[in-house]
Each structure stands twice: as structure tokens, then as C-alpha cells.
Amino acid sequence: MQPTDSTSPKASNFLRQIIEADLASGRDAGRRFAGTPGDAQELADAPLDTARIRTRFPPEPNGYLHIGHAKSICLNFGLAQDYGGVCHLRLDDTNPEKEDEEYVQAIRDAVRWLGFDWVVGGVNHEYFASDDFDFMYRGACALIKAGLAYVDEQSPEDMRRNRGTLTEPGVNSPWRERPASESLERFEAMRAGKHAEGSMVLRAKIDMAAPNINLRDPAIYRIKFAHHHRTGDRWCIYPMYTYAHPVEDALERITHSICTLEFEDQRPFYDWVLAQLADLGLLARPLPHQHEFARLNLTYVVTSKRKLAQLVNERYVDGWDDPRLPTIAGLRRRGYTPGALRLFAERIGVSKSDSWIDDTTLDGALRDDLDPQAPRAMAVLDPLKLVLTNWDAVMGSGVLDDCHAPVHPHHPEWGQRHFKLGPQVWIERGDFEQIPPKGFFRLFPGNRVRLKYGHVIECTGATFDAHGQVTEVQAVLVPDTKSGTPGANAVKVKGVVTWVGAADAAPAQVRLYGRLFTQPQPDAGGRDFLCVLNPDSLRVVSGWVEPSAAQAPCGTSFQFERHGYFVTDLRDHAPGRAVFNRTTTLRDGRAG
Ligand code: ATP
Ligand code: MG
């Protein structure tokens, strides 16, 4: 089935306008690319790049991706698709301590699941920043030789103090004017492991009085005796992200490097690094350009890998794919579809100013995506037994009546689902009242209702336990009223009740998820988000579902009539042991 989002035209935004203007001006037309990242020399003889633009999605493999990353994925891969370009998957692994192969795999899974691919025309555009460590080192040496970088041996405290403030300029380091040869020798010794962590760093030599603090001789390499998940113990110095990132973009021939607003102040340094290395003959022109957009903030969730990791590691939730988390793995297990997330990303658009998106927007996209495609089924989540006392007399002892309903009301071609009506039926507890409040049209003694897709029945009474709780409802079947048979509508009723037959319904564990937090902005203003955890974010009930639903494979979405959208759990559902997660209710105003 076609994803909903591909059928509607895409709204323009400032990034599209930038790309269209750049394509029109031919700014990047002379770009060469041979299918692998390359420096100026390697690219000199490469063919012209056939991709009209190149974007990249550059996660750090230090955690699972979340809904904010989904926005970035849809944006970067989507723009590449729309403008005849290619989007790279870049693992930005310059921070060895927190990174792991498990996260690399989870990132690949998430991007593919969202419907995007970095293998284009048989070329695999998956790149690791760590594969470019040699070039980054070479670039750093060239900067030193050109007098554009120096090894600083101030203590970290002095370095911080001498950086100045927003209102005061910084103070030059006593090491700033040391000869290039001395810096180079020190830098080589840093690489050789001869100096302790924190004892010195390599800094760009720009301007300690720059109004933008990011230009006050930012560090570009630090010593770190850490094992790297790919390069092992080969390096004990690692590039800073702010140096590595522009270099990776240039080596991969990225045209539009799209990132979130907090990097806006870094853009001058991004451009500085690229211009210097290009002038030194190391990087090919034309150079990439950075553009910033507002990150996604979604109400009632936290979207920071660090905070998500805390929820997982301290066991407030059950793993990275807990359906209450906004991780892509969690959303998937909750029953969100790739189409719903793409539609959500399209609807929220991109802007230049930070804002909060209401979580009901995500659910709206989900309903719009699922409604036309999710098979329907009946389920009873708070079961109460209904006994049809005249069944044997009217239908015959031991007889079960075949009932059927369309798999989907708008897709007759998808056929019918079948289930059986017998003398015992499960109904929702809320569908019976001994003394009906005003406007209640369902089951109460003396009232007639239709069992949906079945017969009209008339309630005759109920049995109660010692606490006054109803334990069983009795009714009689009204003959010749079966749905779809001639004359079935001769008996008029005001209420229709969903049900499942005790003879063929399957027991199911149903997990009713609510919001994980009680506050719309759980971590706003530096609040400890753990203080606003919702104690009722998960309620597990034992219900009954139609056979068609119980037999579905893992990860199948249904609309349970009257209840909402549910999905068979990816981990725990199995034939003979149905487990459903509630994705969302039918309308807004979801249970807390
Ligand atoms: P976190 O702060 O959760 O660790 P991050 O930005 O450090 O997130 P990265 O792995 O570095 O995570 O991000 C990869 C890409 O995803 C970056 O380009 C980043 O801008 C983008 N991204 C991350 N979070 C969001 C968000 N909330 N909205 C939009 N894009 C995001
Ligand atoms: Mg980060």
C-alpha cells in the first residue's frame, strides 16, 4: 500500500528554497566524487558527481535513535530523494568511550525501518568518521605547519578562565606563539602516547577576542586513552566533533549539511576549518554549507539520549524499545508505523525557531496512516459474561452461529473475517447498567440491543456477587434478527454492543499505555524529569479478542472497534499467547 505521505505534495520550507536556489545557481555543479570519501588529491581525477545534492544523517552511535532523529532522517533522506540527490548514513564516532557496535546496528535498523536506504545505485554510502582519522590528523599537522594551530599546555582550568566571557575578550595562551615546529613535535608526541590526558590539547589559532566564543582558539584534538569500537587502541588522541564534522562533510562531498539550531554559533568555525584546509590544498572545492533548523521538542517525552539512557539503565522502563519511550524502537513496538512517522515529520515541517509540538499531532498522523489500512477486529478489554438463556431453544443445543464482518469497511476486496456467536459471549463491563443513567442505550434489564454483526438480544437480568459487582448478564436472543439477513432491521434498537464469542475468542494480554510523564515539558527549566514520571503509564489487562486478531504475526496493527489502534507485541506475542499493545485510542483525550 502507498504511504500516505507520498501522495500529497510537499510543502515548501526554507531549506527547500535554499537547495532550489543553489541548484539554480549551479554552486555545487563542479563537485567530483568517486563513490568514497576523498581529499583534494584523490578527487582531482574523479568523475563529476552525478548526485545533484548530497545530505547526510550523522548520528553518534552512543544510544538508540528517537523521534527527533526521525525528523532529521526524514528531512535529510527526504530532501535527497526529492532533489535527485543522495543521503549518506554517517556514524559520527569521534567520542570512543560511549560508542558501541550495538548502537550502530540499532541506527541502521531504525533508518531502514523508516523506509530509507543509504545504498544508492549499488553504492553503499555508509561512512564512519573514524575511517577518516588519518586525514584529520594530516589536516591538523598541516594547520600547525601553516601557523593556524598550536599545542596548548595550559591546565584545563586556566584554559577555561582565559577564554573570557560574552562581555570580556579572552586572554592569549602563553603557548600561543610557540614555533610551529615545537607544536608539531608536541602533537606527534601526543599521538605517540607520551603525554597524559588533559595535559595539553591542539587548538586552532583564530582570535581570542572574537565576539563568538567558539572562535576563541577552539580545541581540535584532545588526548584520550580510550579503546575505540572500530579503531581499537590505534589512537590515543581524538578529534573534537567541531573539527571532525566539517572535515567529514567535505570528504564525503556533502553539499547541504543540515543540523539543529544549537550549532548555529559553530558555523563560523565550520567554515573556517573548511576554508583553511581547502586553501592548504587538502580539501576539494566547492565546500559544503551548514544550515540549521529547529530541533523537535515533543510534549510528554524527553528526547535526549542521555536522559533516555537514564530511564533505561535505572529501569524506569523496560529497555530501549519500551513502548512508552519516544525511541524509534519503542515507537515501533508501540505500533507506530513508518508511514505515520514520515507523515508526522512532513506535517510539523521545519522552521528556524524552537517550539514544542503537541504529542496529539503524532497520534493524529498515526490515525490518518492506520485508518485506511488497519484491519478491524472486535476485542473485549474488561470482560463481563453474557449468557443467552434461550439459545438452545432458538438455535439448537450445541449449535454455533457463523458471523462475519468486513476486514476493512472501505476495502471489500480484503474479504471477511469470521467468528462465532454461541450461548456465551464476552461483552464490556461498561456496556451493562442495572439502573441505566439518562442516555444509556446499551444493556439494562428490559432493553434491546444488537450484538454487532450478530443478533438483537433483550436483557433479562444479571447476577451480582457479595460486593454488588455484576458477575453475569442474562439475555434472550430475538429470533430472525441476524445482521445481513432479510428482515433483520424490523426490530429497531438504539444500542449496538461489541462482543466476542466465548467459543472461539482468544485470551489476550493487553497493555494499555499512557504518557510516561505527567507534565507536557518534563525536563523544561532544568527540572528533574524523574520527579514527573507518571505512575500509571502502563496498565495490563486480560481481555478476549476475535480469532483473526489472535492469529496475526508480531507487529500487526488492528483497529479494535470502539477501542482504538492496537498492535501485536514484537517481543512477547506468539500464536496461542496473544499480547497486544495499545498504540492509541480512536480519538484525542487518551487515557493518562
Ligand atoms: P542527543 O542530544 O539526544 O544525544 P544528538 O543531537 O546529540 O542528540 P546525534 O546522534 O548527534 O544526537 O544526532 C544525529 C542527528 O540527529 C543530528 O544531525 C542532530 O541534529 C539530529 N537530531 C538530534 N536530536 C534531534 C531533534 N530533537 N530534532 C531534530 N533533529 C535532531
Ligand atoms: Mg550529540
XYZ file of C-alpha atoms and ligand atoms in Angstrom:
624
model
C 0.000 0.000 0.000
C 1.184 3.521 -0.802
C 2.485 5.513 2.155
C 0.037 8.331 2.805
C 2.731 10.978 2.642
C 3.929 10.224 -0.868
C 0.577 11.072 -2.404
C 0.311 14.614 -1.105
C 2.518 17.415 -2.432
C 5.227 18.553 -0.039
C 5.062 21.996 1.447
C 7.973 24.277 0.702
C 10.232 25.439 3.509
C 13.382 27.496 3.929
C 15.656 24.504 3.320
C 13.917 23.661 0.059
C 14.270 27.268 -1.001
C 17.992 27.226 -0.232
C 18.502 23.993 -2.171
C 16.488 25.228 -5.121
C 18.499 28.452 -5.223
C 21.792 26.535 -5.002
C 20.731 24.191 -7.786
C 19.687 27.145 -9.915
C 22.997 28.950 -9.387
C 24.989 25.778 -10.075
C 27.029 26.420 -6.944
C 27.952 22.757 -6.449
C 27.970 21.696 -10.083
C 31.718 21.182 -10.327
C 31.829 18.675 -7.490
C 33.774 15.495 -8.100
C 33.072 12.242 -6.320
C 34.226 8.703 -6.927
C 31.907 6.907 -4.526
C 34.130 7.066 -1.476
C 35.222 9.965 0.714
C 38.292 11.647 -0.704
C 40.694 14.522 -0.202
C 41.611 17.107 -2.852
C 44.254 14.912 -4.409
C 42.088 11.792 -4.571
C 39.197 13.739 -6.050
C 41.229 15.605 -8.664
C 40.684 12.908 -11.280
C 37.331 11.650 -10.012
C 34.273 11.976 -12.243
C 31.767 14.765 -11.715
C 29.290 13.842 -9.021
C 26.039 12.645 -10.561
C 24.066 13.342 -7.377
C 22.534 16.817 -7.595
C 22.819 17.294 -3.846
C 24.344 15.289 -1.001
C 22.968 15.364 2.512
C 23.859 13.200 5.461
C 22.293 11.877 8.637
C 25.146 11.829 11.176
C 24.205 10.162 14.477
C 26.734 9.397 17.136
C 26.438 5.660 17.898
C 26.039 6.230 21.624
C 22.386 5.319 22.070
C 19.151 4.477 20.299
C 17.576 6.973 17.935
C 14.469 8.866 18.983
C 11.606 10.748 17.379
C 13.808 13.843 16.985
C 16.237 11.788 14.934
C 13.288 10.525 12.895
C 12.590 14.130 11.946
C 16.217 14.568 10.896
C 16.211 11.273 8.945
C 13.006 12.148 7.086
C 14.376 15.589 6.360
C 17.818 14.564 5.101
C 16.807 11.454 3.185
C 13.597 13.121 2.006
C 15.379 16.181 0.572
C 17.906 13.959 -1.193
C 15.085 11.910 -2.735
C 13.137 14.962 -3.821
C 16.069 16.745 -5.474
C 17.819 13.887 -7.240
C 20.438 13.581 -4.542
C 21.883 11.046 -2.169
C 21.816 10.961 1.620
C 24.688 9.335 3.481
C 24.430 7.471 6.749
C 27.374 8.745 8.756
C 28.309 7.217 12.069
C 29.932 10.086 13.907
C 32.157 8.050 16.158
C 34.752 10.510 17.431
C 33.937 10.008 21.109
C 35.178 6.474 21.841
C 34.025 5.988 25.428
C 30.294 5.997 24.867
C 30.084 4.339 21.480
C 29.236 0.779 20.680
C 28.531 -1.595 17.800
C 25.105 -2.403 19.282
C 24.070 1.206 18.664
C 25.448 1.158 15.113
C 23.171 -1.780 14.326
C 20.177 -0.159 16.022
C 20.735 3.005 13.954
C 20.813 1.050 10.697
C 17.636 -0.793 11.691
C 15.849 2.449 12.543
C 16.742 4.217 9.277
C 15.758 1.201 7.153
C 12.554 0.694 9.086
C 11.615 4.320 8.402
C 11.841 3.424 4.727
C 15.144 4.972 3.718
C 18.297 3.499 2.262
C 21.862 4.729 2.013
C 22.760 2.196 -0.666
C 22.046 4.082 -3.887
C 22.742 2.700 -7.344
C 24.689 -0.150 -5.769
C 26.995 2.223 -3.846
C 26.972 1.862 -0.093
C 27.023 5.349 1.410
C 27.546 4.292 4.998
C 30.568 6.084 6.409
C 32.333 6.197 9.739
C 34.043 9.343 10.954
C 36.726 7.085 12.422
C 37.666 5.943 8.902
C 38.883 9.495 8.334
C 41.067 9.770 11.438
C 44.218 9.629 9.299
C 43.085 12.524 7.167
C 42.000 14.530 10.212
C 45.442 14.035 11.735
C 47.109 15.065 8.495
C 44.889 18.135 8.324
C 45.805 19.061 11.890
C 49.529 18.777 11.107
C 49.044 20.993 8.054
C 47.247 23.604 10.166
C 50.132 23.580 12.651
C 52.723 23.995 9.898
C 50.738 26.881 8.451
C 50.691 28.633 11.836
C 46.955 28.012 12.175
C 47.056 25.662 15.176
C 49.214 25.180 18.253
C 49.618 22.808 21.150
C 48.454 24.459 24.345
C 49.813 23.209 27.663
C 47.721 25.369 29.957
C 45.792 23.494 32.626
C 42.123 22.937 31.730
C 41.212 25.456 34.470
C 43.490 28.148 33.021
C 42.197 27.459 29.576
C 38.636 27.931 30.770
C 39.492 31.098 32.692
C 41.407 32.606 29.775
C 38.556 32.029 27.380
C 36.828 35.179 28.584
C 33.072 35.677 28.719
C 30.332 37.006 26.495
C 31.283 40.508 27.537
C 35.062 40.153 28.027
C 37.611 39.055 25.457
C 39.787 36.044 26.175
C 43.489 36.088 27.037
C 46.111 34.585 24.763
C 47.727 31.400 25.996
C 51.447 31.659 26.810
C 51.892 28.790 24.321
C 50.097 30.538 21.503
C 53.177 31.965 19.803
C 55.416 28.918 20.194
C 57.160 27.903 16.945
C 55.195 25.656 14.618
C 57.996 23.087 14.744
C 57.613 22.827 18.521
C 53.822 22.398 18.288
C 54.286 19.764 15.615
C 56.787 17.849 17.700
C 54.449 18.029 20.731
C 51.447 16.951 18.633
C 53.372 13.943 17.331
C 54.322 13.082 20.908
C 50.662 13.375 21.935
C 49.832 10.887 19.239
C 52.635 8.596 20.358
C 51.092 8.427 23.832
C 53.875 10.339 25.561
C 51.606 12.824 27.350
C 48.871 12.387 29.916
C 45.196 13.036 29.304
C 44.353 16.668 29.975
C 47.983 17.780 29.909
C 47.700 19.513 26.529
C 45.378 19.982 23.560
C 45.743 21.118 19.994
C 43.923 24.403 19.386
C 43.050 26.319 16.260
C 44.718 29.735 16.219
C 41.980 32.193 15.362
C 41.181 35.100 17.680
C 40.928 35.127 21.477
C 38.957 38.369 21.280
C 36.356 37.109 18.798
C 32.824 38.076 19.863
C 31.788 34.499 19.042
C 33.382 32.433 21.818
C 33.534 29.425 19.506
C 36.222 31.226 17.527
C 38.489 31.831 20.546
C 41.053 29.227 19.598
C 38.772 26.181 19.911
C 40.353 22.829 20.729
C 40.566 20.490 17.762
C 42.340 17.446 19.269
C 42.485 16.020 22.766
C 44.326 13.150 24.402
C 42.142 10.208 25.344
C 43.498 6.781 26.210
C 40.283 5.064 25.244
C 39.535 1.950 23.243
C 37.538 2.752 20.118
C 34.857 0.357 18.861
C 36.433 0.374 15.393
C 39.988 1.663 15.572
C 40.797 -0.215 18.779
C 43.878 1.206 20.515
C 45.421 2.700 17.399
C 44.741 6.251 18.561
C 45.136 7.969 21.897
C 44.231 11.379 20.505
C 40.780 12.061 19.102
C 39.478 14.999 17.036
C 36.821 17.250 18.552
C 33.412 16.927 16.955
C 33.531 20.549 15.763
C 36.685 19.853 13.759
C 35.765 16.352 12.607
C 32.309 17.247 11.385
C 33.151 19.765 8.643
C 36.040 17.562 7.537
C 33.768 14.516 7.169
C 31.225 16.609 5.282
C 33.886 17.794 2.848
C 35.463 14.369 2.302
C 32.021 12.898 1.587
C 31.237 15.793 -0.789
C 28.166 16.835 1.159
C 26.501 19.909 -0.341
C 23.974 20.728 2.384
C 24.962 19.862 5.926
C 21.744 20.201 7.888
C 21.893 20.320 11.669
C 19.962 21.637 14.640
C 19.984 25.261 15.806
C 22.418 24.802 18.675
C 25.163 24.519 16.052
C 24.423 27.923 14.548
C 27.201 29.562 16.585
C 29.574 26.867 15.367
C 29.012 27.691 11.721
C 31.834 30.298 11.529
C 34.274 27.681 12.809
C 32.833 25.096 10.418
C 33.524 27.489 7.555
C 36.967 28.391 8.958
C 38.123 24.760 9.103
C 36.961 24.072 5.573
C 38.424 27.258 4.089
C 41.847 26.682 5.699
C 42.098 23.038 4.674
C 40.957 23.887 1.156
C 43.483 26.734 0.914
C 46.166 24.309 2.081
C 45.226 22.066 -0.824
C 43.871 19.251 1.337
C 40.134 19.557 0.701
C 38.452 19.906 -2.664
C 36.122 22.761 -3.500
C 33.242 23.502 -3.721
C 32.860 23.149 0.029
C 29.803 22.034 1.972
C 27.485 24.546 3.657
C 25.868 24.180 7.042
C 22.195 25.043 7.561
C 20.341 24.916 10.855
C 16.738 24.061 11.689
C 14.837 23.887 14.971
C 15.072 20.572 16.752
C 11.895 18.690 17.543
C 10.562 19.026 21.064
C 7.549 16.798 21.632
C 5.296 17.205 24.657
C 5.214 14.496 27.346
C 8.508 12.899 26.288
C 12.216 13.560 26.696
C 14.396 13.466 23.584
C 17.925 13.368 24.829
C 19.929 10.194 24.523
C 21.433 10.818 27.940
C 18.033 11.076 29.619
C 16.639 8.141 27.685
C 19.673 6.096 28.737
C 18.991 7.015 32.347
C 15.376 5.830 32.085
C 16.604 2.547 30.610
C 19.620 1.961 32.829
C 17.823 2.823 36.048
C 14.938 0.608 34.960
C 12.130 3.130 34.955
C 11.212 1.482 31.656
C 11.791 -1.960 30.235
C 14.625 -1.429 27.728
C 15.292 0.904 24.796
C 12.245 -0.465 22.971
C 9.803 0.083 25.824
C 6.619 1.236 24.052
C 6.395 4.286 26.322
C 9.700 5.686 25.067
C 9.985 8.023 22.081
C 12.829 5.921 20.702
C 12.220 4.670 17.189
C 12.466 1.119 18.560
C 9.898 1.971 21.255
C 7.539 3.737 18.854
C 7.744 0.763 16.531
C 6.898 -1.653 19.292
C 4.073 0.629 20.370
C 2.584 0.257 16.897
C 3.607 3.494 15.223
C 4.178 2.884 11.531
C 6.956 4.246 9.317
C 4.256 5.982 7.269
C 2.869 7.676 10.378
C 6.294 8.982 11.377
C 7.000 10.241 7.859
C 3.610 11.934 7.770
C 4.291 13.470 11.184
C 7.659 14.810 10.008
C 6.036 16.288 6.914
C 3.246 17.914 8.924
C 5.464 19.542 11.544
C 7.747 20.876 8.815
C 10.990 22.680 9.513
C 11.500 26.103 10.961
C 14.176 28.354 12.359
C 12.684 28.805 15.810
C 12.345 26.322 18.639
C 8.886 25.249 19.687
C 7.062 22.342 21.271
C 4.940 20.045 19.180
C 1.867 18.634 20.865
C 2.008 14.862 21.179
C -1.544 14.653 19.832
C -0.049 15.705 16.459
C 1.868 12.433 16.401
C -1.257 10.448 17.239
C -3.196 12.311 14.576
C -0.643 11.263 11.979
C -0.842 7.704 13.247
C -4.629 7.555 12.941
C -4.529 9.070 9.477
C -1.964 6.495 8.416
C -3.603 3.481 10.059
C -7.291 4.166 9.488
C -7.201 3.321 5.755
C -5.088 0.208 6.223
C -5.555 -1.391 9.649
C -7.814 -4.444 9.672
C -10.735 -4.193 12.059
C -11.436 -6.634 14.865
C -13.529 -6.833 17.990
C -11.940 -7.140 21.403
C -13.272 -7.041 24.920
C -10.832 -5.468 27.347
C -12.873 -5.517 30.564
C -14.834 -8.725 30.099
C -18.252 -9.495 31.540
C -20.007 -12.744 30.708
C -23.315 -12.546 28.866
C -25.486 -15.685 28.723
C -28.174 -16.101 26.074
C -30.648 -18.188 28.023
C -32.909 -19.161 25.087
C -30.015 -20.185 22.796
C -30.739 -23.932 22.844
C -34.450 -23.366 22.240
C -33.990 -20.902 19.377
C -30.750 -22.000 17.732
C -30.393 -25.592 18.946
C -28.191 -27.173 21.540
C -24.506 -27.244 20.624
C -25.027 -25.028 17.597
C -22.730 -22.049 16.968
C -23.793 -19.335 14.569
C -21.282 -18.156 11.946
C -20.916 -14.395 11.899
C -18.757 -12.312 9.638
C -17.675 -8.729 9.156
C -15.520 -6.919 6.617
C -11.793 -6.946 7.323
C -11.909 -3.257 6.443
C -15.081 -1.243 5.784
C -13.554 0.575 2.792
C -11.857 -2.438 1.255
C -14.480 -5.052 0.421
C -11.804 -6.782 -1.683
C -9.922 -7.642 1.514
C -12.729 -10.078 2.343
C -14.440 -11.052 5.535
C -13.358 -12.133 8.958
C -15.293 -14.911 10.646
C -16.222 -15.557 14.241
C -18.871 -17.469 16.109
C -21.847 -16.489 18.204
C -22.955 -19.013 20.824
C -24.833 -19.139 24.124
C -21.954 -17.446 25.988
C -20.478 -14.142 24.959
C -17.955 -11.670 26.370
C -19.050 -8.046 26.491
C -17.511 -4.930 28.012
C -18.343 -4.427 31.663
C -19.201 -0.822 30.861
C -21.908 -1.926 28.454
C -24.229 -3.088 31.230
C -26.028 -1.000 33.853
C -28.573 -2.404 36.289
C -30.088 1.074 36.611
C -29.336 2.951 33.375
C -28.296 6.599 33.632
C -30.060 9.004 31.275
C -28.999 8.473 27.675
C -27.625 4.961 28.232
C -28.793 2.760 25.365
C -26.862 -0.416 25.915
C -27.641 -3.363 28.155
C -30.021 -2.981 31.084
C -32.919 -5.201 32.100
C -35.738 -4.909 29.590
C -33.649 -3.193 26.874
C -32.857 -4.483 23.428
C -29.510 -4.017 21.691
C -27.776 -5.504 18.697
C -24.688 -7.639 19.135
C -22.664 -6.085 16.310
C -22.699 -8.298 13.160
C -24.986 -10.679 15.124
C -28.488 -10.745 16.528
C -30.675 -8.441 18.521
C -30.900 -9.513 22.149
C -33.028 -8.418 25.061
C -31.514 -8.139 28.526
C -33.466 -10.067 31.133
C -31.366 -9.726 34.279
C -27.978 -10.037 35.936
C -26.216 -11.840 38.781
C -24.201 -9.997 41.433
C -21.574 -11.031 43.939
C -21.485 -10.183 47.647
C -19.949 -6.775 46.879
C -22.693 -5.842 44.459
C -20.411 -6.384 41.465
C -22.144 -7.813 38.450
C -20.735 -11.237 37.536
C -23.034 -12.273 34.694
C -25.670 -10.721 32.488
C -28.573 -12.703 31.074
C -30.429 -12.001 27.866
C -32.581 -13.700 25.274
C -31.915 -13.771 21.563
C -34.662 -12.222 19.404
C -35.238 -14.658 16.500
C -34.847 -13.605 12.850
C -32.764 -10.505 13.594
C -29.331 -11.638 12.366
C -27.383 -8.836 10.709
C -27.452 -9.053 6.934
C -30.470 -11.388 6.776
C -33.839 -10.303 5.298
C -35.977 -8.507 7.854
C -33.112 -8.163 10.328
C -33.843 -4.499 10.752
C -37.528 -4.964 11.501
C -36.656 -4.784 15.174
C -35.282 -1.311 15.897
C -32.673 -0.827 18.617
C -30.771 2.224 19.837
C -27.652 0.469 21.050
C -25.033 -1.695 19.352
C -22.641 -3.672 21.505
C -19.275 -5.122 20.512
C -18.550 -8.624 21.747
C -16.568 -11.767 21.227
C -17.926 -15.292 21.461
C -16.738 -17.424 24.355
C -16.495 -20.394 21.971
C -13.786 -19.019 19.704
C -12.393 -15.843 21.292
C -8.741 -15.963 22.278
C -7.468 -14.707 25.588
C -5.072 -11.791 25.224
C -2.861 -9.758 27.436
C -3.465 -6.154 26.541
C -1.066 -3.415 27.568
C -2.682 -0.037 27.889
C -0.001 2.602 27.637
C -0.369 6.160 28.750
C 2.044 9.051 28.815
C 5.320 8.410 30.612
C 5.264 11.867 32.221
C 2.579 13.931 33.896
C 3.943 17.245 32.609
C 3.969 18.379 28.970
C 7.579 19.599 29.217
C 9.119 17.040 31.575
C 12.654 18.442 31.535
C 11.880 22.109 30.962
C 13.736 24.695 33.014
C 16.210 22.133 34.280
C 13.530 20.173 36.184
C 14.461 16.636 37.217
C 12.246 14.735 34.796
C 12.189 11.704 37.100
C 10.026 13.725 39.509
C 7.222 13.907 36.974
C 7.089 10.261 35.916
C 3.505 9.073 35.530
C 2.974 6.155 37.945
C 0.094 4.883 35.774
C 1.846 4.849 32.416
C 1.141 1.140 31.969
C -1.948 -0.850 32.835
C -2.070 -4.509 31.854
C -5.469 -6.149 31.406
C -6.672 -9.612 30.422
C -9.119 -9.437 27.588
C -10.564 -11.501 24.755
C -10.020 -10.930 21.064
C -11.510 -12.204 17.841
C -9.675 -15.225 16.392
C -8.478 -13.219 13.352
C -6.535 -10.877 15.630
C -5.058 -13.537 17.884
C -3.592 -15.388 14.896
C -1.790 -12.366 13.446
C 2.005 -12.296 13.285
C 4.038 -9.989 15.528
C 3.870 -6.314 14.677
C 0.409 -6.389 13.047
C -1.809 -3.385 13.664
C -5.560 -3.579 14.184
C -8.305 -1.191 14.901
C -10.256 -2.755 17.738
C -13.736 -1.416 17.162
C -14.639 1.290 19.708
C -11.259 0.971 21.479
C -8.521 2.298 19.245
C -5.420 1.020 17.500
C -3.548 -1.972 18.845
C -0.566 -3.956 17.662
C 0.657 -7.462 18.394
C 3.755 -7.085 20.521
C 7.056 -7.572 18.685
C 8.661 -9.405 21.561
C 6.039 -11.282 23.511
C 3.163 -12.074 21.152
C 3.049 -15.640 19.869
C 0.441 -17.987 18.446
C -1.592 -19.232 21.375
C -0.366 -16.370 23.558
C -1.744 -13.131 22.237
C -0.155 -9.928 23.528
C -1.380 -6.553 22.282
C -0.075 -3.040 22.864
C -2.449 -0.155 22.638
C -0.943 2.280 20.183
C -3.537 4.992 20.654
C -7.219 5.500 21.233
C -9.664 6.311 18.442
C -9.769 9.983 19.305
C -7.780 12.526 21.285
C -8.094 12.592 25.029
C -6.150 9.445 25.608
C -6.216 7.782 28.993
C -3.464 9.117 31.233
P 21.043 13.770 21.842
O 21.181 15.158 22.393
O 19.726 13.130 22.082
O 22.203 12.898 22.137
P 22.269 14.425 19.459
O 21.941 15.609 18.644
O 23.481 14.508 20.276
O 21.030 14.005 20.300
P 23.250 12.856 17.355
O 23.390 11.396 17.298
O 24.472 13.672 17.386
O 22.360 13.131 18.612
O 22.252 13.396 16.243
C 22.226 12.969 14.916
C 21.432 13.943 14.103
O 20.094 13.991 14.567
C 22.000 15.330 14.206
O 22.067 15.887 12.913
C 21.025 16.068 15.068
O 20.958 17.407 14.725
C 19.718 15.334 14.787
N 18.830 15.429 15.941
C 19.063 15.003 17.187
N 18.033 15.301 18.005
C 17.114 15.951 17.247
C 15.829 16.547 17.498
N 15.281 16.518 18.704
N 15.183 17.103 16.456
C 15.718 17.107 15.236
N 16.917 16.593 14.924
C 17.621 16.023 15.915
Mg 25.311 14.611 20.036
